[in-house]
Short mmCIF file of C-alpha atoms in Angstrom, two decimals:
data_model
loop_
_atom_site.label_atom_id
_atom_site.label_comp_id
_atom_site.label_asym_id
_atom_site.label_seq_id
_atom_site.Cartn_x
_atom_site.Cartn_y
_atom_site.Cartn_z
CA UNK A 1 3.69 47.93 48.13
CA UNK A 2 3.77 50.33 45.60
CA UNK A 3 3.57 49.56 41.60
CA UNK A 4 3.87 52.24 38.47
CA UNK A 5 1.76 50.31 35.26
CA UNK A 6 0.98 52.66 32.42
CA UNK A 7 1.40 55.50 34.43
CA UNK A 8 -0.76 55.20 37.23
CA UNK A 9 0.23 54.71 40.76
CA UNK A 10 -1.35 51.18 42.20
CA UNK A 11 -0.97 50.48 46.04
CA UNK A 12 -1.00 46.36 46.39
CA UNK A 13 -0.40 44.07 49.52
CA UNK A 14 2.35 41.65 49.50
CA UNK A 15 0.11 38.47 48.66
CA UNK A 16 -1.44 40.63 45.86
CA UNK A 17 1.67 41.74 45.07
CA UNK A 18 2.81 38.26 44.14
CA UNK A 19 0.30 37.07 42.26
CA UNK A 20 0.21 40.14 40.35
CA UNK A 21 3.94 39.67 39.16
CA UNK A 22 3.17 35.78 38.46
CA UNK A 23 0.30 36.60 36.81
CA UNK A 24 1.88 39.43 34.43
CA UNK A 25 4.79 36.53 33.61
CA UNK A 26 2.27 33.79 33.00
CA UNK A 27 0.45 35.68 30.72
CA UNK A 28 4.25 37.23 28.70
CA UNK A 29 5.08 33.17 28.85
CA UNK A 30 1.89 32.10 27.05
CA UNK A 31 1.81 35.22 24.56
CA UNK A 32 4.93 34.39 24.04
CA UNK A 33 4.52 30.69 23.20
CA UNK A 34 1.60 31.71 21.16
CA UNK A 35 3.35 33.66 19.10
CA UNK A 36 6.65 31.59 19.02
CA UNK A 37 3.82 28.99 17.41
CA UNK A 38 4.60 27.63 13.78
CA UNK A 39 2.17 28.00 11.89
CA UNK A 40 -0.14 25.05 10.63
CA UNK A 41 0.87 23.62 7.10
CA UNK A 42 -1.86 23.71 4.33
CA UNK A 43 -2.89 20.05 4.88
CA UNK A 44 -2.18 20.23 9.34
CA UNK A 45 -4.44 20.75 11.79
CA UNK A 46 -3.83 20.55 15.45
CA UNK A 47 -3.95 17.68 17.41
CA UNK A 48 -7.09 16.46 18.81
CA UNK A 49 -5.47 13.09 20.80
CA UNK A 50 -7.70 10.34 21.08
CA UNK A 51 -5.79 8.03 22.72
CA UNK A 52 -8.28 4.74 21.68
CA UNK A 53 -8.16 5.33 18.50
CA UNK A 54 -4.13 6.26 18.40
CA UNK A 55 -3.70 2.92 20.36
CA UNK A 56 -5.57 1.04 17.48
CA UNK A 57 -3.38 2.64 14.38
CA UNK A 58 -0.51 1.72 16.31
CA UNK A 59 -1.03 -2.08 16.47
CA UNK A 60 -2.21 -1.28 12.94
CA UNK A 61 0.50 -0.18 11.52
CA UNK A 62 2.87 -2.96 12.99
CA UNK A 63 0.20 -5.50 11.50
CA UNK A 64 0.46 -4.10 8.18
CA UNK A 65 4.23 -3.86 8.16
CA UNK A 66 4.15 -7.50 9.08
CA UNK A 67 1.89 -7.97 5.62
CA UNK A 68 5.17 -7.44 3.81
CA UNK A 69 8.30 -8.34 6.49
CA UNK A 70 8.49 -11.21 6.49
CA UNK A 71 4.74 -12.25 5.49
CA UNK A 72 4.88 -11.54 1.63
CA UNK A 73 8.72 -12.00 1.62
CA UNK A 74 8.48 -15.84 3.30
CA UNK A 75 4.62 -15.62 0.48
CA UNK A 76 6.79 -15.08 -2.23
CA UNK A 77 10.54 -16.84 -0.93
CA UNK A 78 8.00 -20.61 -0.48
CA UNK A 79 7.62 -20.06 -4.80
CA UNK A 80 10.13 -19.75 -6.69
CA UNK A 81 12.99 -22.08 -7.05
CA UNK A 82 15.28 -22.63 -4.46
CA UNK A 83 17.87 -21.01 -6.19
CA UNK A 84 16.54 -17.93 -5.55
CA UNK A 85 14.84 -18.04 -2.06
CA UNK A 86 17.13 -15.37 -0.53
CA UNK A 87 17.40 -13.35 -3.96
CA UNK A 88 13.51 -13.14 -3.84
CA UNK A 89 13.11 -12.39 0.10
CA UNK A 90 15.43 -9.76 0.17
CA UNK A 91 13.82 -8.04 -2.60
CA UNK A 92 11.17 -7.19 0.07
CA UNK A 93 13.49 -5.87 2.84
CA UNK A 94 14.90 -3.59 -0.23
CA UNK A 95 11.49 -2.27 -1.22
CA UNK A 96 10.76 -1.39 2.33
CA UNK A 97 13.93 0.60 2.70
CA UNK A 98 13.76 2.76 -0.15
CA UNK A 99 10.09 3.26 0.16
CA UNK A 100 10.61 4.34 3.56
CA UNK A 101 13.34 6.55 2.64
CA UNK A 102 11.32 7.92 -0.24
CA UNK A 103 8.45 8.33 1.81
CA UNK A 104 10.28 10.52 4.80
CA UNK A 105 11.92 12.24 1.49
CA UNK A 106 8.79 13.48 -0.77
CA UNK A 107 6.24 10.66 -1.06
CA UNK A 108 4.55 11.75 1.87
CA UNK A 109 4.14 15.17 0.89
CA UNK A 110 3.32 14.18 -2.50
CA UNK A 111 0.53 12.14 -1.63
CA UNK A 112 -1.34 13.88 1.32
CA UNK A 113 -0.08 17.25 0.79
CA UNK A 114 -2.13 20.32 -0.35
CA UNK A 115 -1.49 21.22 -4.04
CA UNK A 116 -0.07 24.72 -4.08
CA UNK A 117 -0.96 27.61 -7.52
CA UNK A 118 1.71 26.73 -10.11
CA UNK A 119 1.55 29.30 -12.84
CA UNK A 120 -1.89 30.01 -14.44
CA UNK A 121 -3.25 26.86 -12.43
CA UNK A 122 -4.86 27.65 -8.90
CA UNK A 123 -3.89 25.67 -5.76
CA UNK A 124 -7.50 23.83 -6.46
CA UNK A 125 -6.58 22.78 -9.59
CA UNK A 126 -3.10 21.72 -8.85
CA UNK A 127 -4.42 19.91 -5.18
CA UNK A 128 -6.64 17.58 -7.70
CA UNK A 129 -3.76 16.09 -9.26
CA UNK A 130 -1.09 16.13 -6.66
CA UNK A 131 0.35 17.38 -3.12
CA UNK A 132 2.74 19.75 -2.62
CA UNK A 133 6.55 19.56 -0.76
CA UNK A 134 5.36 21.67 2.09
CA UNK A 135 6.40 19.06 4.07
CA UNK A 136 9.16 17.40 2.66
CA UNK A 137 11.62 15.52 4.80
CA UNK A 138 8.83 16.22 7.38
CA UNK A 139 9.98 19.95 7.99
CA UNK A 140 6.55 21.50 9.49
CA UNK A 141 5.41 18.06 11.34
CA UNK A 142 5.43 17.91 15.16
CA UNK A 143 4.69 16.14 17.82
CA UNK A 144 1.12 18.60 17.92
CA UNK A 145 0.12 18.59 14.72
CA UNK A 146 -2.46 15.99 12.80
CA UNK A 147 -3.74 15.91 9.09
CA UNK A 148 -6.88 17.61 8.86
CA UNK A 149 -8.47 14.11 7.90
CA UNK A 150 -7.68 12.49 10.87
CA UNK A 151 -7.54 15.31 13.47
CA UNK A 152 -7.49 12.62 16.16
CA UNK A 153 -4.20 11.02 15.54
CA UNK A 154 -0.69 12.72 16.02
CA UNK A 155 0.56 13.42 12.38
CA UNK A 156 3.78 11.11 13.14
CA UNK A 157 1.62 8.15 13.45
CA UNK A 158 -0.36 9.19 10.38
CA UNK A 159 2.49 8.74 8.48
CA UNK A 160 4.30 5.65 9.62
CA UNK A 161 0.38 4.14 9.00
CA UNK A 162 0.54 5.54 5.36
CA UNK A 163 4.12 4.65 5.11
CA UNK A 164 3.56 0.60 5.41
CA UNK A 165 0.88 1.09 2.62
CA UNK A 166 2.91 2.72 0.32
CA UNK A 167 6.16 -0.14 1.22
CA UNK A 168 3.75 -3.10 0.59
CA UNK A 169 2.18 -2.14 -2.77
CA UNK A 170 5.84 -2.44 -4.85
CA UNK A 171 6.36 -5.03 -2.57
CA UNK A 172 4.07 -6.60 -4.43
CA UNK A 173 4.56 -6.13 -8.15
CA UNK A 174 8.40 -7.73 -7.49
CA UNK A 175 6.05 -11.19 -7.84
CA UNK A 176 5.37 -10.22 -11.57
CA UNK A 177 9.44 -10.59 -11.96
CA UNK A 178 10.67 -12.83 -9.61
CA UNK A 179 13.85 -14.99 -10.78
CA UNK A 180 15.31 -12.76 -12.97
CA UNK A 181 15.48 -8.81 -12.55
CA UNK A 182 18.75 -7.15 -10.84
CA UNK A 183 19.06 -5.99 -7.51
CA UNK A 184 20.48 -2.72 -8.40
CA UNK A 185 17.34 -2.32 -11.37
CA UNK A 186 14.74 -3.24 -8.43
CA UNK A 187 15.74 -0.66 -6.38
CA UNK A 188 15.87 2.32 -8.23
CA UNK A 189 12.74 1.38 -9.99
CA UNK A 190 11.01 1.39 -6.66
CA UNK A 191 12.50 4.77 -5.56
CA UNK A 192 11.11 6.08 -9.10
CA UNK A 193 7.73 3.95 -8.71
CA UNK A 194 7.23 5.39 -5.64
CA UNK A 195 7.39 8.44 -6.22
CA UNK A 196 5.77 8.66 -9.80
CA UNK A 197 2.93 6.23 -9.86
CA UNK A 198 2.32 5.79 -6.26
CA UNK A 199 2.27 8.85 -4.94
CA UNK A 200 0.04 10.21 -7.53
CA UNK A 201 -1.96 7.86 -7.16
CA UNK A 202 -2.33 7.93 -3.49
CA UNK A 203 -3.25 11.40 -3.58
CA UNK A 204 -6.35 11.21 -6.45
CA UNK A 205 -7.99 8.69 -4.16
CA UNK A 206 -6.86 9.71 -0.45
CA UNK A 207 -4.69 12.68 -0.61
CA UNK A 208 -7.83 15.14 -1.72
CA UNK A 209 -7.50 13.99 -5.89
CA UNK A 210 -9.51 13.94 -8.30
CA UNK A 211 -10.90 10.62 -8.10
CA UNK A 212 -11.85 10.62 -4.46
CA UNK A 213 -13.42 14.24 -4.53
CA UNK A 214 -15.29 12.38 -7.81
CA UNK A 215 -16.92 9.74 -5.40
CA UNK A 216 -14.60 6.97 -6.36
CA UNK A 217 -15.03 4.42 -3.27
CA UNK A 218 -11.37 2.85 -2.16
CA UNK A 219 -11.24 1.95 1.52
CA UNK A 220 -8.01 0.22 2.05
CA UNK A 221 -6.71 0.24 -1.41
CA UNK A 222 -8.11 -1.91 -4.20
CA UNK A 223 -7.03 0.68 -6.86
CA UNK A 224 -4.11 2.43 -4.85
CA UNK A 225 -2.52 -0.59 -3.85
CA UNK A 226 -3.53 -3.69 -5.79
CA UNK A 227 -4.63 -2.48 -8.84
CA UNK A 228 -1.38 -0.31 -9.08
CA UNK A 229 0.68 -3.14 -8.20
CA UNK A 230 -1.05 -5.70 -10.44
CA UNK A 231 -0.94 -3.83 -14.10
CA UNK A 232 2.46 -2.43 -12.74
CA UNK A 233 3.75 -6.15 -12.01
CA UNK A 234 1.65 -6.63 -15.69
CA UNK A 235 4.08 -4.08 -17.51
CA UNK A 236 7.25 -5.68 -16.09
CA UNK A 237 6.92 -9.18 -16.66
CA UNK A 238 5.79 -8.06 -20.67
CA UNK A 239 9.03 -6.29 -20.47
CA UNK A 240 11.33 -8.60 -19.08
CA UNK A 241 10.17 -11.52 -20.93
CA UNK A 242 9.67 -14.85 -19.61
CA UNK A 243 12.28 -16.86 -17.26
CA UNK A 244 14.07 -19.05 -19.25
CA UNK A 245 12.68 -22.86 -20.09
CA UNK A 246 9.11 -20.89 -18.93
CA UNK A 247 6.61 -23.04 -20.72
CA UNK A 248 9.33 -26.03 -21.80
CA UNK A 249 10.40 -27.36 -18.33
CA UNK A 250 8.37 -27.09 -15.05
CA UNK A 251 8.97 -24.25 -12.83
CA UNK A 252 7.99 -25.79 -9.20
CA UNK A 253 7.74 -23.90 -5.79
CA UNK A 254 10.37 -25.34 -3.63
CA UNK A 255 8.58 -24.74 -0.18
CA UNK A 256 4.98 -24.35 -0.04
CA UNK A 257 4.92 -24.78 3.96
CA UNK A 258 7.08 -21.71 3.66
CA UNK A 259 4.63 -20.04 1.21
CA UNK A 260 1.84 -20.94 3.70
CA UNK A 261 3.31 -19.29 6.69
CA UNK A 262 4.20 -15.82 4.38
CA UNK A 263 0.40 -16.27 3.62
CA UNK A 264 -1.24 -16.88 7.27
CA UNK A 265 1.14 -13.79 8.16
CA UNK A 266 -0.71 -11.62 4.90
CA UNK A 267 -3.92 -12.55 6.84
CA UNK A 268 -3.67 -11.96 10.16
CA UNK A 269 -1.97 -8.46 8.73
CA UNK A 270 -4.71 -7.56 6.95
CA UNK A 271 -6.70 -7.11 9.54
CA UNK A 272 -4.62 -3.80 10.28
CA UNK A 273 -4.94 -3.16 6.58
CA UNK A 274 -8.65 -3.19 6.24
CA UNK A 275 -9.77 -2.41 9.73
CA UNK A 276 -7.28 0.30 10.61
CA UNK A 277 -8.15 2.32 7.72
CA UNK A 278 -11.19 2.91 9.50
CA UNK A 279 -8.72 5.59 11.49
CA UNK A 280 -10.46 4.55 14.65
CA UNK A 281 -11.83 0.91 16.78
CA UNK A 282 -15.21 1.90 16.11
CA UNK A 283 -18.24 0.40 14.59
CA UNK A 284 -16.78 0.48 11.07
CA UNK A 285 -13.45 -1.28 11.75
CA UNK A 286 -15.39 -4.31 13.16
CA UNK A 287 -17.31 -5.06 9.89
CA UNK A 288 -14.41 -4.71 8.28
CA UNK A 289 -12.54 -6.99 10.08
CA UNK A 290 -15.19 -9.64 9.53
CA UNK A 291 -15.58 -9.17 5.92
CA UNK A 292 -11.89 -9.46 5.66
CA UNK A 293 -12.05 -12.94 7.17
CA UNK A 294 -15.28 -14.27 5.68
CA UNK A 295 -14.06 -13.26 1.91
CA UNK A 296 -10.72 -14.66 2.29
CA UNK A 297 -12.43 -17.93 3.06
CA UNK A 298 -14.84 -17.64 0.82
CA UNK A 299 -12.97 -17.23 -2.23
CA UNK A 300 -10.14 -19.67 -0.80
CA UNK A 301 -13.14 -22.13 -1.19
CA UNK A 302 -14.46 -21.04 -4.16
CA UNK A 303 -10.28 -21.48 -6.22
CA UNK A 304 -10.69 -24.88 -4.59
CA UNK A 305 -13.58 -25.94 -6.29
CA UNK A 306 -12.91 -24.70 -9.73
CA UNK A 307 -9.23 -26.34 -9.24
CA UNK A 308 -10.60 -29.37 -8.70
CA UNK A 309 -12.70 -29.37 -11.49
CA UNK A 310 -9.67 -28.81 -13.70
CA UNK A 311 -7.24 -30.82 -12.16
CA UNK A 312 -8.56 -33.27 -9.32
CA UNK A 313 -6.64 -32.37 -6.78
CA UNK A 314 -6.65 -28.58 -4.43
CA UNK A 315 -2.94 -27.73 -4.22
CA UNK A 316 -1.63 -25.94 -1.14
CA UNK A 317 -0.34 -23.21 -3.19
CA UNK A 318 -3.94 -22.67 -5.07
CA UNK A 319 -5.52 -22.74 -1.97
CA UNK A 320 -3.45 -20.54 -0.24
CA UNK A 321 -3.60 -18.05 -4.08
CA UNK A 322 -7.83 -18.45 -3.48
CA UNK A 323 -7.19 -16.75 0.34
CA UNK A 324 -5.44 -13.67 -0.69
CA UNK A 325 -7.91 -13.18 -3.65
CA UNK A 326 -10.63 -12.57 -1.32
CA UNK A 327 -8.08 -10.67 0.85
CA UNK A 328 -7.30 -8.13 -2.47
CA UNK A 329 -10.92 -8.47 -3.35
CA UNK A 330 -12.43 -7.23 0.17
CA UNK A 331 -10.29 -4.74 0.29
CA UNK A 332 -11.78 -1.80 -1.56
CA UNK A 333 -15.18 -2.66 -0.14
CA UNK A 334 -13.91 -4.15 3.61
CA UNK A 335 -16.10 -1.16 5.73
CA UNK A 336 -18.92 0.07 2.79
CA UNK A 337 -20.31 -3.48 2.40
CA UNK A 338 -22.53 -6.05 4.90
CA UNK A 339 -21.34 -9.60 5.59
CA UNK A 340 -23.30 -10.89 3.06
CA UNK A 341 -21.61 -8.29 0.44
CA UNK A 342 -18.25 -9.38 1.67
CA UNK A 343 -19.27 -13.19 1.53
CA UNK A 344 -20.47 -12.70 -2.64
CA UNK A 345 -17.18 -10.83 -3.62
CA UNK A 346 -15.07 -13.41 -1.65
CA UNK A 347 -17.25 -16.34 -3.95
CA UNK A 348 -16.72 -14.17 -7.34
CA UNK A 349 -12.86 -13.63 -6.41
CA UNK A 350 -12.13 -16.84 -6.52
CA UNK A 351 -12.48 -18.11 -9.54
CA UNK A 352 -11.92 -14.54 -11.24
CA UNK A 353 -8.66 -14.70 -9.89
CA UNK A 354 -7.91 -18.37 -10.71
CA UNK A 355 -9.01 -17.35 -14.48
CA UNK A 356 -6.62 -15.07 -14.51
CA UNK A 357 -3.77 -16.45 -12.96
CA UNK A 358 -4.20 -19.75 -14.95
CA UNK A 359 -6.26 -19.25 -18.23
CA UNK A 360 -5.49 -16.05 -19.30
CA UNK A 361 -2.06 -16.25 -18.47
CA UNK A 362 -1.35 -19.30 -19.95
CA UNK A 363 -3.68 -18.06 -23.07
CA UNK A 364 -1.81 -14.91 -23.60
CA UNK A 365 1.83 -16.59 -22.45
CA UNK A 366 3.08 -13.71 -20.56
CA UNK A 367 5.40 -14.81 -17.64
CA UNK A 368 3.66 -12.97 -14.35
CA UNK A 369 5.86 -15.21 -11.70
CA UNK A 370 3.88 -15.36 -8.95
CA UNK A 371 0.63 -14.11 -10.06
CA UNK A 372 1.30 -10.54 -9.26
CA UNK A 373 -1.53 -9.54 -11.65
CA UNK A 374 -3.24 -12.05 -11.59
CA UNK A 375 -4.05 -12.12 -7.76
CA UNK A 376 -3.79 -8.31 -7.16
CA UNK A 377 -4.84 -6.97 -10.67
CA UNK A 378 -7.95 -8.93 -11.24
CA UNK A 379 -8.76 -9.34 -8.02
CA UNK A 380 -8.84 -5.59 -6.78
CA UNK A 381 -10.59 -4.36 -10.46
CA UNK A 382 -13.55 -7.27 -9.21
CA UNK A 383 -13.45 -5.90 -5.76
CA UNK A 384 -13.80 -2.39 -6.49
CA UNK A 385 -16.60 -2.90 -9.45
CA UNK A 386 -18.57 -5.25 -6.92
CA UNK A 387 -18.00 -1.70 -4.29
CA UNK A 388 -20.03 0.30 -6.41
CA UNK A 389 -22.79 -3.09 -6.23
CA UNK A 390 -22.75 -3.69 -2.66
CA UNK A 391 -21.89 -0.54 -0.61
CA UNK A 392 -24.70 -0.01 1.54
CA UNK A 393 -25.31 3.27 3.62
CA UNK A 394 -26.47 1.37 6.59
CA UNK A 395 -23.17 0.16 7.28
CA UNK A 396 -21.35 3.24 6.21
CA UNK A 397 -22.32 7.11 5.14
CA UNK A 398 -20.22 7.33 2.25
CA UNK A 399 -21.73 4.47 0.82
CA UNK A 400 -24.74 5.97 -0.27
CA UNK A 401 -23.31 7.21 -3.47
CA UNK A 402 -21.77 4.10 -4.86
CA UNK A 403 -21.73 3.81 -8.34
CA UNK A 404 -20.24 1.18 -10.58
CA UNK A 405 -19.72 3.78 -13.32
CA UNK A 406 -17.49 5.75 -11.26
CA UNK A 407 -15.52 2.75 -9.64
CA UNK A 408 -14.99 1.35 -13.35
CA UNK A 409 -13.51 5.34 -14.84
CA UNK A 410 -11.10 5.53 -11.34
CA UNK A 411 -10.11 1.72 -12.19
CA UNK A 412 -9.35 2.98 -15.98
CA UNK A 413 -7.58 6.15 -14.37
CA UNK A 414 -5.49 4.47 -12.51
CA UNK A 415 -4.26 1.54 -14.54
CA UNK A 416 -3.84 3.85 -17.15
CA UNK A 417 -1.58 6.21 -15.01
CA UNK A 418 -0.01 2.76 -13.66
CA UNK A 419 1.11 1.48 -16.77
CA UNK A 420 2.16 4.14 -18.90
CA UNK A 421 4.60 5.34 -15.88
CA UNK A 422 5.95 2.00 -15.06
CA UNK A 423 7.28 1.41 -18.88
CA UNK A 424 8.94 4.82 -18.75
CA UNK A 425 10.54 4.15 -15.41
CA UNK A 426 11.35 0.22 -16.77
CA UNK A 427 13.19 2.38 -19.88
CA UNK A 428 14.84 4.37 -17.74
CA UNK A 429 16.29 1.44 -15.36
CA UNK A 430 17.07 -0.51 -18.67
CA UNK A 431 19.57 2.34 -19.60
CA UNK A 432 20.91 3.16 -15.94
CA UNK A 433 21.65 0.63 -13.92
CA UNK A 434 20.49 -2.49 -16.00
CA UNK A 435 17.45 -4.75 -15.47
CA UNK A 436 17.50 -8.34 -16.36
CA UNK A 437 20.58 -10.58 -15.03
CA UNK A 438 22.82 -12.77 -17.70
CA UNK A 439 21.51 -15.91 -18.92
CA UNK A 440 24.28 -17.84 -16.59
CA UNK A 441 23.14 -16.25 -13.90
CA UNK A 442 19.40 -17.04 -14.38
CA UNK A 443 21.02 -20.43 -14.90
CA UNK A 444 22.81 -20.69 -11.93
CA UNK A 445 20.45 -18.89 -9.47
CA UNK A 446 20.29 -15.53 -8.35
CA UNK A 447 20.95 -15.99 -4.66
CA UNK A 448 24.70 -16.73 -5.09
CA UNK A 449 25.47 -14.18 -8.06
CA UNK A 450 23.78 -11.34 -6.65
CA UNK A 451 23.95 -12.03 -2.55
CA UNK A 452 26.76 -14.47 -2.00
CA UNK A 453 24.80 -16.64 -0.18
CA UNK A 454 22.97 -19.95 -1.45
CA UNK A 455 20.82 -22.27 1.19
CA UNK A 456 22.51 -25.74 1.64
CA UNK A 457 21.56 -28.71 -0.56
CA UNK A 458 18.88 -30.87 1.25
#
């Protein structure tokens, strides 16, 4: 068999014949492919599959979704009245579909995103204070692509991880204004929130910022998430004001078994939280899981104590408030520190979160429902200061340049950032869609005004 290539005359046999042809159109197919290709986005790279660790941020994730549906929601439902149960739980389902919305939108992008040259600034510059929206509404992400941080896990699963982060921290700060803020106000403030405080945040401390390139040591989120959520929650309950007949009549949980399901839920969650933000089962995610554990209990004993000092007698509710202390404590330090690191912070938590919930906010008589900043506030600013005391390099790398100088200007950064957002976005929801409900409503309960649906009378 006779071929003409390039212009010269080759004499083949049938069987080379064949695999001449199949070889010309396998090598046309994979050209072709490779040049069919998208291109990488600036913060991409391509997919590196380890299936072990893939397997582990996938139960991850689904254990820190669970941290906010239905653990915080049934957390937060077991304290308030029961007038406002449902109003309170589905505050949480809300939050987690606009965040989720927001996310697949721009927060995503925003937060782990590469900055790109605005203007005079340089793509350096601009990557230090925020992401890009190269990959808005995930244009650019397939199933073959990764972020370059975490090479070995497809970039879909990278961001559903991220995503439950981002829906539990305003998750959170709806605790500072439980009982009395609008459904309408709550979600567009946590579409803006999102978007303006979060993300920016997210991105100085994970996303390639400022404050992470600065050394600033955050390993599941004691400034992102609970420090943000804490002065946010701070900002709102200042601006709302106090529930009415706060301070004159008591204001009594109406199902603490409730609250201490929503809590055992926030704990076995966190184990996703801290451990899976190791990326990977390895070494590191195992001492984190265990100094998740042995803080919560720690501190749990630790409110206890100074409780009972006070007051005689260690409340369900206190007890279960002293467990996710240590939880929001640990978390900034869950894979830098030892045991023995964890075991300290968990001690100090405890009563530096019960000071806080209790003194301080009874001192300075600002109305912080359940202890939003109280719990998350002063408990993640402990936890990351005690970071920079305890991170040791023996039980991870990065460690080794701890410094409590550096965790204090990131805390200072990002409360800063935090609060002065928050007001702007509470001004603009005050002159949109409304925050606070009517006194009658307050009055009557928010579950049947806003929801149409009350739970039965006992």
């Amino acid at each position: 068999m006779t071929f003409a290539i390039c212009g010269r005359t080759l004499s083949v046999g049938a069987r080379q014949a064949t695999g001449l042809v199949l070889g010309t159109l396998l090598s046309l197919t994979t050209a072709g492919a490779a040049q069919a290709a998208p291109a990488l986005l600036s913060h991409q790279a391509p997919l590196e599959l380890d299936g072990s660790a893939a397997g582990w941020i996938l139960t991850s994730t689904a254990l820190v979704l669970l941290m906010t549906l239905p653990g915080l929601a049934l957390f937060y439902g077991g304290m308030v009245r029961r007038k406002n149960v449902i109003a309170t739980i589905t505050q949480s389902l809300g939050v987690a579909a606009v965040v989720t919305l927001a996310w697949f939108a721009a927060g995503y992008s925003l937060s782990f995103g590469v900055g790109q040259p605005i203007g005079a600034y340089s793509g350096d510059e601009v990557n230090s204070v925020i992401g890009s929206l190269e990959a808005a509404f995930l244009r650019g992400v397939t199933p073959e692509t990764a972020h370059a941080v975490a090479p070995a896990l497809p970039e879909y699963l990278w961001i559903a991880f991220q995503m439950t982060f981002a829906i539990i921290t305003p998750a959170l700060v709806t605790g500072a204004f439980a009982e009395r803020l609008k459904y309408s106000g709550l979600l567009l403030f946590t579409g803006l929130w999102t978007l303006l405080v979060y993300a920016p945040i997210c991105h100085w401390v994970w996303g390639g910022g400022f404050l992470g390139s600065a050394g600033v040591l955050d390993f599941a989120g004691g400034a992102v998430v609970h420090v943000n959520s804490g002065v946010a929650g701070l900002v709102c309950a200042v601006f709302l004001g106090a529930r009415r007949g706060y301070g004159v009549s008591p204001i009594v949980a109406h199902n603490p078994v409730l609250t201490m399901i929503g809590a055992s839920l926030l704990l076995v969650g966190w184990i996703g939280f801290n451990a899976g933000s190791a990326w990977a089962a390895d070494a590191i995610a195992s001492v984190a899981l265990l100094n998740t554990l042995l803080a919560a209990m720690a501190a749990s004993l630790t409110w206890k104590i100074v409780e009972v000092i006070e007051k005689r007698k260690p409340s369900l509710i206190g007890v279960l408030s002293g467990l996710i202390a240590g939880l929001v404590a640990i978390t900034p330090a869950a894979g830098f520190v030892d045991p023995m690191g964890a075991v300290i912070i968990g001690l100090i938590a405890g009563p530096v979160c019960y000071a806080a919930s209790v003194w301080i906010k009874k001192l300075l008589r600002y109305d912080d429902s359940l202890d939003a900043f109280g719990i998350h506030g002063a408990g993640g600013v402990a936890g990351a200061i005690l970071t920079g005391v305890f991170a040791s390099s023996a039980v991870n790398a990065a460690g080794a340049d701890a410094d409590v100088m550096k965790q204090l200007w990131g805390l200072g950064v990002t409360a800063g950032w935090s609060a002065g957002v928050t007001f702007l976005i509470l001004i603009v929801c005050k002159f949109t869609t409304g925050l606070r409900v009517s006194e009658s409503q307050e009055d009557d309960g928010l579950d049947g005004h806003l929801h149409g649906e009350v739970l039965e009378a006992s």
